[in-house]
Short mmCIF file of C-alpha atoms (C1' of nucleotides) in Angstrom, two decimals:
data_model
loop_
_atom_site.label_atom_id
_atom_site.label_comp_id
_atom_site.label_asym_id
_atom_site.label_seq_id
_atom_site.Cartn_x
_atom_site.Cartn_y
_atom_site.Cartn_z
CA MET A 1 19.16 18.09 -34.47
CA ARG A 2 17.79 21.60 -34.45
CA THR A 3 18.92 23.75 -31.59
CA GLU A 4 18.01 27.24 -32.72
CA GLY A 5 15.86 29.13 -35.13
CA ARG A 6 12.28 28.96 -36.18
CA ALA A 7 10.50 25.67 -36.81
CA LYS A 8 9.03 24.97 -40.18
CA ARG A 9 5.44 26.07 -40.58
CA LEU A 10 3.15 23.07 -40.37
CA PRO A 11 -0.62 22.54 -40.21
CA ARG A 12 -2.02 22.18 -36.74
CA ALA A 13 -3.07 18.53 -37.02
CA VAL A 14 0.45 17.42 -37.93
CA ARG A 15 2.05 19.44 -35.13
CA GLU A 16 -0.39 18.00 -32.65
CA ARG A 17 0.62 14.47 -33.55
CA GLN A 18 4.30 15.35 -33.26
CA ILE A 19 3.67 16.84 -29.85
CA MET A 20 1.72 13.82 -28.66
CA ASP A 21 4.49 11.49 -29.78
CA ALA A 22 7.06 13.57 -27.94
CA ALA A 23 4.88 13.71 -24.85
CA VAL A 24 4.42 9.93 -24.72
CA ASP A 25 8.14 9.52 -25.11
CA VAL A 26 9.08 11.94 -22.34
CA PHE A 27 6.32 10.88 -19.93
CA SER A 28 7.30 7.25 -20.34
CA ARG A 29 10.96 7.94 -19.69
CA LEU A 30 10.62 10.35 -16.77
CA GLY A 31 7.16 9.94 -15.31
CA PHE A 32 4.49 12.59 -15.00
CA HIS A 33 6.03 14.78 -12.33
CA ALA A 34 9.63 14.64 -13.46
CA ALA A 35 8.70 15.34 -17.06
CA SER A 36 8.82 19.04 -17.85
CA MET A 37 6.87 20.91 -20.45
CA ASP A 38 10.15 22.47 -21.53
CA GLU A 39 11.59 19.08 -22.36
CA ILE A 40 8.49 17.93 -24.18
CA SER A 41 8.46 21.04 -26.30
CA GLU A 42 12.14 20.60 -27.08
CA VAL A 43 11.71 16.96 -28.12
CA ALA A 44 8.72 17.95 -30.22
CA GLY A 45 10.89 20.58 -31.91
CA ILE A 46 8.76 23.59 -31.00
CA SER A 47 8.49 26.16 -28.25
CA LYS A 48 6.49 25.94 -25.08
CA PRO A 49 3.66 28.36 -25.89
CA MET A 50 2.75 26.17 -28.86
CA LEU A 51 2.30 23.30 -26.47
CA TYR A 52 -0.10 25.30 -24.37
CA ALA A 53 -1.89 26.73 -27.36
CA TYR A 54 -2.57 23.31 -28.85
CA LEU A 55 -2.83 20.79 -26.02
CA GLY A 56 -3.61 22.86 -22.94
CA SER A 57 -2.12 22.33 -19.50
CA LYS A 58 0.27 19.57 -18.50
CA GLU A 59 -2.52 17.52 -16.96
CA GLU A 60 -4.71 17.82 -20.03
CA LEU A 61 -1.81 16.76 -22.19
CA PHE A 62 -1.14 13.72 -20.05
CA ALA A 63 -4.78 12.67 -20.00
CA THR A 64 -4.90 12.99 -23.77
CA CYS A 65 -1.84 10.76 -24.06
CA ILE A 66 -3.44 8.09 -21.92
CA ARG A 67 -6.66 8.12 -23.89
CA ARG A 68 -4.87 7.90 -27.21
CA GLU A 69 -2.61 5.02 -26.20
CA ALA A 70 -5.41 3.12 -24.50
CA THR A 71 -7.48 3.30 -27.65
CA ARG A 72 -4.58 2.17 -29.79
CA MET A 73 -4.03 -0.84 -27.60
CA MET A 74 -7.62 -1.97 -27.35
CA GLU A 75 -7.90 -1.76 -31.12
CA ALA A 76 -4.78 -3.86 -31.55
CA ILE A 77 -6.25 -6.55 -29.34
CA ALA A 78 -9.70 -6.44 -30.85
CA THR A 79 -8.39 -6.94 -34.38
CA GLY A 80 -6.23 -9.86 -33.19
CA VAL A 81 -9.01 -12.12 -31.90
CA GLU A 82 -11.79 -13.79 -33.88
CA PRO A 83 -14.99 -14.39 -31.90
CA GLU A 84 -16.06 -17.63 -33.57
CA GLN A 85 -13.04 -19.65 -32.44
CA GLU A 86 -12.68 -21.92 -29.45
CA PRO A 87 -12.29 -20.14 -26.09
CA ASP A 88 -8.71 -21.21 -25.50
CA VAL A 89 -7.71 -20.16 -29.00
CA GLN A 90 -9.39 -16.80 -28.52
CA LEU A 91 -7.53 -16.30 -25.29
CA TRP A 92 -4.29 -17.28 -26.98
CA SER A 93 -4.83 -14.81 -29.81
CA GLY A 94 -5.71 -12.09 -27.35
CA LEU A 95 -2.60 -12.70 -25.31
CA ARG A 96 -0.39 -12.67 -28.37
CA ALA A 97 -1.95 -9.46 -29.62
CA PHE A 98 -1.52 -7.89 -26.21
CA PHE A 99 2.09 -8.83 -25.75
CA GLY A 100 2.78 -7.98 -29.36
CA PHE A 101 1.48 -4.48 -28.80
CA VAL A 102 3.40 -3.99 -25.59
CA GLY A 103 6.57 -5.26 -27.21
CA GLU A 104 6.34 -2.88 -30.10
CA ASN A 105 5.12 0.05 -28.03
CA ARG A 106 7.00 -0.07 -24.78
CA ALA A 107 6.69 3.66 -24.34
CA SER A 108 2.94 3.51 -24.78
CA TRP A 109 2.65 0.80 -22.19
CA GLN A 110 4.87 2.68 -19.76
CA VAL A 111 2.86 5.83 -19.93
CA LEU A 112 -0.38 3.92 -19.92
CA HIS A 113 0.13 1.58 -17.09
CA ARG A 114 3.08 2.48 -14.96
CA GLN A 115 2.60 6.24 -15.04
CA ALA A 116 -1.15 6.48 -15.15
CA SER A 117 -1.61 4.12 -12.24
CA THR A 118 0.70 6.02 -9.94
CA GLN A 119 -0.76 9.45 -10.55
CA GLY A 120 -4.07 9.65 -8.80
CA GLY A 121 -7.16 11.52 -9.88
CA PRO A 122 -8.60 11.44 -13.39
CA PHE A 123 -5.61 9.55 -14.85
CA ALA A 124 -6.18 6.40 -12.87
CA ALA A 125 -9.84 6.65 -13.75
CA GLU A 126 -9.01 6.74 -17.43
CA LEU A 127 -6.86 3.65 -17.00
CA ALA A 128 -9.47 1.87 -14.91
CA ASP A 129 -11.93 2.46 -17.69
CA MET A 130 -9.71 0.68 -20.18
CA ARG A 131 -9.07 -2.16 -17.79
CA GLY A 132 -12.81 -2.47 -17.31
CA ARG A 133 -13.28 -2.96 -21.03
CA ALA A 134 -10.56 -5.61 -21.10
CA VAL A 135 -12.06 -7.44 -18.13
CA SER A 136 -15.51 -7.50 -19.72
CA LEU A 137 -13.98 -8.98 -22.83
CA VAL A 138 -12.31 -11.81 -20.94
CA ALA A 139 -15.30 -12.35 -18.68
CA ALA A 140 -17.53 -12.83 -21.71
CA LEU A 141 -15.05 -15.32 -23.07
CA LEU A 142 -15.12 -17.29 -19.82
CA THR A 143 -18.88 -17.26 -19.41
CA GLN A 144 -19.28 -18.48 -22.94
CA SER A 145 -16.91 -21.38 -22.34
CA THR A 146 -18.01 -22.46 -18.88
CA LYS A 147 -19.96 -25.66 -18.55
CA ALA A 148 -20.15 -25.52 -14.76
CA PRO A 149 -22.76 -23.22 -13.18
CA ALA A 150 -20.45 -20.31 -12.46
CA THR A 151 -21.93 -16.97 -11.45
CA LYS A 152 -21.35 -13.83 -13.43
CA LEU A 153 -19.50 -12.39 -10.48
CA GLU A 154 -17.09 -15.29 -10.36
CA ALA A 155 -16.31 -14.95 -14.04
CA GLU A 156 -15.73 -11.24 -13.56
CA SER A 157 -13.28 -11.70 -10.74
CA LEU A 158 -11.38 -14.43 -12.53
CA ALA A 159 -11.20 -12.22 -15.57
CA ALA A 160 -9.86 -9.43 -13.39
CA ALA A 161 -7.20 -11.76 -12.04
CA LEU A 162 -6.18 -12.78 -15.54
CA VAL A 163 -6.04 -9.23 -16.80
CA GLY A 164 -4.03 -8.36 -13.72
CA ALA A 165 -1.65 -11.20 -14.42
CA GLY A 166 -1.24 -9.96 -17.97
CA GLU A 167 -0.57 -6.42 -16.86
CA SER A 168 1.90 -7.67 -14.35
CA LEU A 169 3.72 -9.94 -16.70
CA ALA A 170 3.99 -7.08 -19.17
CA GLU A 171 5.37 -4.97 -16.37
CA TRP A 172 7.90 -7.67 -15.57
CA TRP A 173 8.73 -7.96 -19.22
CA LEU A 174 9.77 -4.31 -19.34
CA ASP A 175 12.65 -5.24 -17.10
CA HIS A 176 13.51 -8.41 -19.06
CA PRO A 177 13.35 -7.27 -22.68
CA GLU A 178 15.46 -10.13 -23.98
CA GLU A 179 12.53 -12.55 -24.01
CA PRO A 180 10.50 -12.72 -27.24
CA ALA A 181 6.82 -11.77 -27.08
CA GLY A 182 5.61 -15.21 -28.08
CA VAL A 183 7.42 -16.90 -25.24
CA VAL A 184 6.02 -14.54 -22.64
CA ALA A 185 2.51 -14.94 -24.02
CA ALA A 186 2.81 -18.73 -24.08
CA ARG A 187 4.02 -18.72 -20.51
CA LEU A 188 1.00 -16.84 -19.29
CA MET A 189 -1.30 -18.97 -21.43
CA ASN A 190 0.03 -22.13 -19.83
CA LEU A 191 -0.08 -20.68 -16.38
CA VAL A 192 -3.67 -19.54 -16.51
CA TRP A 193 -5.09 -22.35 -18.62
CA MET A 194 -3.29 -25.36 -17.20
CA GLY A 195 -2.15 -24.20 -13.77
CA PHE A 196 0.92 -25.32 -11.84
CA GLY A 197 -0.92 -28.42 -10.75
CA ASP A 198 -0.86 -29.69 -14.32
CA LEU A 199 2.44 -28.14 -15.30
CA VAL A 200 4.43 -29.95 -12.64
CA GLU A 201 2.91 -33.18 -13.98
CA GLY A 202 4.25 -32.32 -17.42
CA ASN A 203 0.89 -31.48 -18.98
CA VAL A 204 1.18 -28.37 -21.12
CA TRP A 205 -1.16 -26.49 -23.38
CA HIS A 206 -0.33 -25.98 -27.04
CA PRO A 207 -2.06 -24.20 -29.87
CA PRO A 208 -4.14 -26.43 -32.20
CA SER A 209 -1.93 -27.16 -35.25
CA ARG A 210 0.06 -24.37 -36.90
CA ARG A 211 -1.49 -20.92 -37.29
CA MET B 1 -2.75 18.10 16.75
CA ARG B 2 0.21 20.34 17.36
CA THR B 3 0.48 23.32 15.09
CA GLU B 4 2.98 25.48 16.88
CA GLY B 5 5.66 25.38 19.49
CA ARG B 6 8.56 23.16 20.25
CA ALA B 7 8.34 19.37 20.06
CA LYS B 8 9.06 17.27 23.10
CA ARG B 9 12.69 16.27 23.48
CA LEU B 10 13.11 12.64 22.49
CA PRO B 11 16.07 10.29 22.00
CA ARG B 12 17.27 10.04 18.46
CA ALA B 13 16.26 6.42 17.81
CA VAL B 14 12.63 7.11 18.68
CA ARG B 15 12.46 10.20 16.50
CA GLU B 16 13.96 8.33 13.63
CA ARG B 17 11.22 5.71 13.78
CA GLN B 18 8.55 8.40 13.92
CA ILE B 19 10.07 10.07 10.89
CA MET B 20 10.25 6.83 8.94
CA ASP B 21 6.60 6.10 9.67
CA ALA B 22 5.61 9.55 8.53
CA ALA B 23 7.73 9.24 5.41
CA VAL B 24 6.17 5.92 4.40
CA ASP B 25 2.75 7.43 4.93
CA VAL B 26 3.40 10.53 2.85
CA PHE B 27 5.35 8.77 0.09
CA SER B 28 2.58 6.20 -0.27
CA ARG B 29 -0.13 8.83 -0.51
CA LEU B 30 1.59 11.28 -2.84
CA GLY B 31 4.42 9.47 -4.58
CA PHE B 32 8.09 10.32 -4.46
CA HIS B 33 8.09 13.51 -6.45
CA ALA B 34 4.88 15.01 -5.15
CA ALA B 35 5.81 14.30 -1.56
CA SER B 36 7.57 17.25 0.03
CA MET B 37 10.06 17.19 2.86
CA ASP B 38 7.97 19.94 4.45
CA GLU B 39 4.94 17.69 4.61
CA ILE B 40 6.88 14.73 5.93
CA SER B 41 8.39 16.82 8.69
CA GLU B 42 4.95 18.19 9.57
CA VAL B 43 3.38 14.72 9.73
CA ALA B 44 6.30 13.53 11.82
CA GLY B 45 5.71 16.42 14.19
CA ILE B 46 9.12 18.01 13.83
CA SER B 47 10.84 20.61 11.69
CA LYS B 48 12.65 20.13 8.42
CA PRO B 49 16.24 20.52 9.58
CA MET B 50 15.73 17.56 11.94
CA LEU B 51 14.78 15.47 8.95
CA TYR B 52 17.99 16.34 7.19
CA ALA B 53 20.09 15.95 10.30
CA TYR B 54 18.80 12.43 10.96
CA LEU B 55 17.90 10.83 7.64
CA GLY B 56 19.83 12.81 5.04
CA SER B 57 18.49 13.90 1.68
CA LYS B 58 15.10 13.10 0.23
CA GLU B 59 16.52 10.28 -1.88
CA GLU B 60 18.35 8.70 1.02
CA LEU B 61 15.18 8.85 3.07
CA PHE B 62 13.16 7.18 0.34
CA ALA B 63 15.70 4.41 -0.17
CA THR B 64 15.74 3.77 3.55
CA CYS B 65 11.95 3.47 3.55
CA ILE B 66 12.04 0.92 0.75
CA ARG B 67 14.65 -1.20 2.45
CA ARG B 68 12.82 -1.21 5.75
CA GLU B 69 9.45 -2.14 4.26
CA ALA B 70 10.91 -4.80 1.99
CA THR B 71 12.56 -6.46 4.94
CA ARG B 72 9.36 -6.34 6.97
CA MET B 73 7.44 -8.01 4.19
CA MET B 74 9.88 -10.78 3.44
CA GLU B 75 9.98 -11.62 7.13
CA ALA B 76 6.20 -11.75 7.29
CA ILE B 77 6.14 -14.24 4.43
CA ALA B 78 9.02 -16.34 5.69
CA THR B 79 7.41 -16.85 9.09
CA GLY B 80 4.12 -17.82 7.44
CA VAL B 81 5.32 -20.84 5.48
CA GLU B 82 6.63 -24.14 6.83
CA PRO B 83 9.11 -25.91 4.55
CA GLU B 84 8.17 -29.49 5.37
CA GLN B 85 4.62 -29.26 4.03
CA GLU B 86 3.28 -30.26 0.64
CA PRO B 87 4.10 -27.84 -2.20
CA ASP B 88 0.55 -26.66 -2.75
CA VAL B 89 0.08 -26.05 0.95
CA GLN B 90 3.33 -24.12 1.11
CA LEU B 91 2.22 -21.99 -1.79
CA TRP B 92 -1.13 -21.43 -0.13
CA SER B 93 0.49 -20.36 3.13
CA GLY B 94 2.83 -18.06 1.28
CA LEU B 95 0.01 -16.42 -0.62
CA ARG B 96 -2.03 -15.93 2.52
CA ALA B 97 0.93 -14.41 4.33
CA PHE B 98 1.64 -12.14 1.41
CA PHE B 99 -1.90 -10.85 1.00
CA GLY B 100 -2.25 -10.63 4.75
CA PHE B 101 0.76 -8.35 4.90
CA VAL B 102 -0.40 -6.19 2.03
CA GLY B 103 -3.87 -5.91 3.53
CA GLU B 104 -2.58 -4.75 6.87
CA ASN B 105 0.15 -2.54 5.43
CA ARG B 106 -1.31 -0.90 2.37
CA ALA B 107 0.96 2.08 2.79
CA SER B 108 4.02 -0.13 2.91
CA TRP B 109 3.01 -1.91 -0.23
CA GLN B 110 2.28 1.36 -2.03
CA VAL B 111 5.64 2.84 -1.28
CA LEU B 112 7.36 -0.44 -1.89
CA HIS B 113 5.89 -1.47 -5.16
CA ARG B 114 4.00 1.31 -6.84
CA GLN B 115 6.38 4.10 -5.97
CA ALA B 116 9.68 2.28 -6.06
CA SER B 117 9.00 0.75 -9.45
CA THR B 118 8.17 4.05 -11.12
CA GLN B 119 11.18 5.96 -9.85
CA GLY B 120 14.20 4.78 -11.73
CA GLY B 121 17.70 4.43 -10.45
CA PRO B 122 18.67 2.79 -7.16
CA PHE B 123 15.08 2.53 -5.98
CA ALA B 124 14.00 0.09 -8.64
CA ALA B 125 17.17 -1.87 -7.98
CA GLU B 126 16.28 -2.18 -4.34
CA LEU B 127 12.86 -3.48 -5.31
CA ALA B 128 14.24 -5.84 -7.92
CA ASP B 129 16.45 -7.32 -5.26
CA MET B 130 13.48 -8.14 -3.08
CA ARG B 131 11.57 -9.58 -6.00
CA GLY B 132 14.57 -11.71 -6.80
CA ARG B 133 14.49 -13.21 -3.33
CA ALA B 134 10.77 -13.94 -3.67
CA VAL B 135 11.24 -15.57 -7.06
CA SER B 136 14.01 -17.83 -5.78
CA LEU B 137 11.74 -18.91 -2.98
CA VAL B 138 8.94 -19.90 -5.33
CA ALA B 139 11.30 -21.44 -7.86
CA ALA B 140 12.73 -23.69 -5.18
CA LEU B 141 9.23 -24.71 -4.25
CA LEU B 142 8.43 -25.61 -7.83
CA THR B 143 11.64 -27.52 -8.50
CA GLN B 144 11.11 -29.51 -5.35
CA SER B 145 7.60 -30.48 -6.42
CA THR B 146 8.15 -31.18 -10.09
CA LYS B 147 8.09 -34.77 -11.25
CA ALA B 148 8.53 -33.92 -14.91
CA PRO B 149 12.05 -33.09 -16.16
CA ALA B 150 11.72 -29.31 -16.06
CA THR B 151 14.81 -27.16 -16.41
CA LYS B 152 15.89 -24.74 -13.73
CA LEU B 153 15.31 -21.92 -16.14
CA GLU B 154 11.73 -22.94 -16.74
CA ALA B 155 11.02 -23.08 -13.03
CA GLU B 156 12.55 -19.63 -12.63
CA SER B 157 10.42 -18.06 -15.29
CA LEU B 158 7.24 -19.67 -14.03
CA ALA B 159 8.10 -18.46 -10.57
CA ALA B 160 8.60 -14.99 -11.98
CA ALA B 161 5.19 -15.16 -13.61
CA LEU B 162 3.59 -16.23 -10.37
CA VAL B 163 5.30 -13.54 -8.35
CA GLY B 164 4.28 -11.07 -11.00
CA ALA B 165 0.70 -12.25 -10.81
CA GLY B 166 0.79 -11.82 -7.06
CA GLU B 167 2.20 -8.33 -7.29
CA SER B 168 -0.38 -7.46 -9.85
CA LEU B 169 -3.29 -8.87 -7.94
CA ALA B 170 -2.14 -6.96 -4.88
CA GLU B 171 -1.98 -3.87 -7.04
CA TRP B 172 -5.51 -4.52 -8.25
CA TRP B 173 -6.61 -5.15 -4.71
CA LEU B 174 -5.54 -1.64 -3.70
CA ASP B 175 -8.30 -0.35 -5.91
CA HIS B 176 -10.86 -2.91 -4.65
CA PRO B 177 -10.32 -2.87 -0.87
CA GLU B 178 -13.74 -4.34 -0.11
CA GLU B 179 -12.57 -7.91 -0.81
CA PRO B 180 -11.14 -9.85 2.15
CA ALA B 181 -7.55 -11.02 1.95
CA GLY B 182 -8.43 -14.70 2.08
CA VAL B 183 -10.69 -14.45 -0.95
CA VAL B 184 -8.06 -12.71 -3.04
CA ALA B 185 -5.42 -15.22 -2.02
CA ALA B 186 -7.71 -18.15 -2.79
CA ARG B 187 -8.50 -16.70 -6.18
CA LEU B 188 -4.87 -16.52 -7.15
CA MET B 189 -4.22 -19.96 -5.69
CA ASN B 190 -6.95 -21.47 -7.84
CA LEU B 191 -5.86 -19.61 -10.91
CA VAL B 192 -2.24 -20.64 -10.75
CA TRP B 193 -2.70 -24.15 -9.41
CA MET B 194 -5.75 -25.32 -11.33
CA GLY B 195 -5.86 -23.02 -14.35
CA PHE B 196 -8.91 -21.90 -16.28
CA GLY B 197 -8.98 -25.17 -18.11
CA ASP B 198 -9.94 -26.92 -14.90
CA LEU B 199 -11.94 -24.09 -13.41
CA VAL B 200 -14.41 -23.91 -16.25
CA GLU B 201 -14.99 -27.63 -15.72
CA GLY B 202 -15.86 -26.93 -12.11
CA ASN B 203 -12.68 -28.42 -10.63
CA VAL B 204 -11.37 -26.22 -7.86
CA TRP B 205 -8.52 -26.45 -5.43
CA HIS B 206 -9.16 -26.38 -1.70
CA PRO B 207 -6.90 -26.53 1.32
CA PRO B 208 -6.54 -29.97 2.93
CA SER B 209 -9.05 -30.12 5.84
CA ARG B 210 -9.43 -27.12 8.17
CA ARG B 211 -6.28 -25.22 9.20
"C1'" DC C 1 25.61 27.75 38.68
"C1'" DC C 2 28.34 27.37 34.60
"C1'" DT C 3 29.60 24.58 30.35
"C1'" DG C 4 29.08 21.76 26.87
"C1'" DG C 5 26.49 18.83 23.95
"C1'" DT C 6 22.31 17.32 21.81
"C1'" DA C 7 17.59 18.09 20.37
"C1'" DC C 8 15.10 21.48 18.13
"C1'" DC C 9 13.63 25.84 15.83
"C1'" DT C 10 12.68 30.19 12.52
"C1'" DA C 11 13.84 32.11 8.53
"C1'" DC C 12 16.08 32.30 4.92
"C1'" DT C 13 18.59 31.14 -0.40
"C1'" DC C 14 18.16 29.44 -4.78
"C1'" DG C 15 16.98 26.86 -8.81
"C1'" DC C 16 13.46 24.78 -11.51
"C1'" DG C 17 9.35 24.41 -13.85
"C1'" DA C 18 4.29 25.76 -14.96
"C1'" DG C 19 2.12 29.07 -17.30
"C1'" DT C 20 1.78 33.89 -19.99
"C1'" DA C 21 2.36 38.49 -22.41
"C1'" DA C 22 3.38 40.49 -26.41
"C1'" DG C 23 4.93 40.44 -30.61
"C1'" DA C 24 7.23 38.52 -35.21
"C1'" DC C 25 7.12 35.66 -39.21
"C1'" DT C 26 4.59 33.29 -43.19
"C1'" DA C 27 1.14 32.41 -46.45
"C1'" DC C 28 -2.96 32.71 -48.52
"C1'" DT C 29 -6.91 35.86 -50.27
"C1'" DG C 30 -8.56 39.61 -52.68
"C1'" DC D 1 0.69 44.49 -52.69
"C1'" DA D 2 -2.29 45.22 -48.51
"C1'" DG D 3 -4.85 42.69 -44.98
"C1'" DT D 4 -5.78 39.02 -41.99
"C1'" DA D 5 -5.64 34.48 -39.95
"C1'" DG D 6 -2.86 31.12 -38.14
"C1'" DT D 7 1.92 29.58 -36.84
"C1'" DC D 8 5.74 30.35 -33.96
"C1'" DT D 9 9.03 32.86 -30.88
"C1'" DT D 10 11.68 35.32 -27.00
"C1'" DA D 11 11.50 36.65 -22.59
"C1'" DC D 12 9.45 37.09 -18.89
"C1'" DT D 13 6.40 36.17 -13.77
"C1'" DC D 14 5.64 33.55 -9.90
"C1'" DG D 15 5.14 29.89 -6.63
"C1'" DC D 16 6.93 25.76 -4.66
"C1'" DG D 17 10.13 22.84 -2.70
"C1'" DA D 18 15.09 21.11 -1.64
"C1'" DG D 19 18.50 22.23 1.26
"C1'" DT D 20 20.99 25.53 4.89
"C1'" DA D 21 22.66 29.26 8.19
"C1'" DG D 22 22.48 30.50 12.45
"C1'" DG D 23 20.43 30.40 16.13
"C1'" DT D 24 17.32 28.81 20.94
"C1'" DA D 25 15.60 25.46 24.64
"C1'" DC D 26 16.87 21.64 27.46
"C1'" DC D 27 19.54 18.23 30.07
"C1'" DA D 28 24.05 16.38 31.71
"C1'" DG D 29 28.27 16.61 34.71
"C1'" DG D 30 31.23 19.36 37.20
#
DNA sequence: CCTGGTACCTACTCGCGAGTAAGACTACTG
DNA sequence: CAGTAGTCTTACTCGCGAGTAGGTACCAGG
C-alpha cells in the first residue's frame, strides 16, 4: 500500500506489464468511459505522465489491452485442442479450454467482451477479428465432420451461432460464478451437440471414457 | 429541423414520451456514459431543464428507459406464443417473436441489453429481472415437455443457456443486419432443438406444415 | 384585463478527468 | 566525479458535461 513518495526504479518492460495488468483490472471493473487514467496509474503504482509516456492515450491503452487479452485467450484454446481427434471430442476440448480460460481470467474476459463490444470504433473491430478467428476454427471442425452436403456458408453461420452461444454463456456465467467451469462447458456441449429434442428424451452426450 | 426558438407548448404526457424516445435513441447509439443530457434534450427538441423537471437525473432517466423497453419486449413475446401448442412449436413462436422484436427495435435492444448489462448497479438488476422472467418461461416449457426424469434445476439451467444463446445471437445479429429475422430464428431453433450431432447428419427441424 | 400556474428558456456554476510542461532523482559510463 | 540517458514526479491547463438559478412566453379563469 504505497500512498506517497517515489516509485522504485524499474526497467521499462516490467513497468509496462504492471501498467497493462492494472489497466485490464480497472477497465474490467469500471468500463472504458468510467475508468480514469488517474485510477489506472494509481493501481499501477506510478504517476500519470508515466502512463502517457509508455502506453500513449487512453484509447491506445485500451486497444492494447484488448489485443493482449485476445491473444492470450486464443492461445489457451489452441493449446487445449488436438486436431487429430474426433470432431465431438475436439469441440469438447475447445469448450473446456475456453471456459477454463474465462474462469481463471474473469477480468480479461470482461474487458475483452463486455467492454470492447460496447465501445464502438476500432475496439469492436479488434474484437470482431478475434471472433472471426474463433468462428473459422469451429467452421473447419464442422466441415471436416459433416457427411451431409452442407455448404461452406451454412457451416460458417452455424459456427457463428455456436461461438455466440459460448460467448453468451460465458457472459451469463459472470453473473453466476458458483458453477464450476466443467459443468458450464458440459451444458453447452450437450445443448449444441444433442439439442433439446434429444435431451428431453433423456439422450445425453458424454465424453469417450476418462480423459 | 429546429435549431432555435421556443418549442411548441405540449401537455406533459406527450413531452415525456418524446423525451423517452429520444433518450432510448441516444443511449443506444452512444452508451450510458458517452450520452449527454444536452444531446438527449436536443434530439427531443426541448431544453435541458425540461428534461430534469420531467424525468429527473440521468440515472433515473436511464432506468426508466430500461423498464419501459423490457416491458415492451416481454409483451411482444407473450402475445406471440400460444400455450396449448406443442413444445417445439411454442419455442419456435417464441423465438420468432423475440427476433422479430429485436429486428424492429434495434435501439431498444441495444439500450436494454448491451448498455444495461455493462453499467453496474440497479441497471443490471433491472435487466436480470427481465431475464429471470424469460428463463422461467422457457423452463416451464421444458419441464412440461420432458418425458425423462429431469430435475427442476436442470431445466432451469438449460433454459438459462437457451436464453443466453438467444441474447447472444441477437447481439451477433446487430453486427450482421443483412440477415432476415426468420433465418436467424430458424438457425437458433435448429441448433438448440436438433444439435450439431443431428445437423451434420443432415437431420433438420422444420415447422409443422405452413403457418 | 389581470392573476396565477404550467410549459419553456438562456446562461450560468462546478467538479472531474484527459493530457502536458517542466523539472528532479537515479544509475551507469567514462 | 562529471555527464548523460532514462525513470519518475508535482502541479498545472482546459474542455466537457451534470445539474441549477432565475427568468420569459403562453393559456386558463375570473
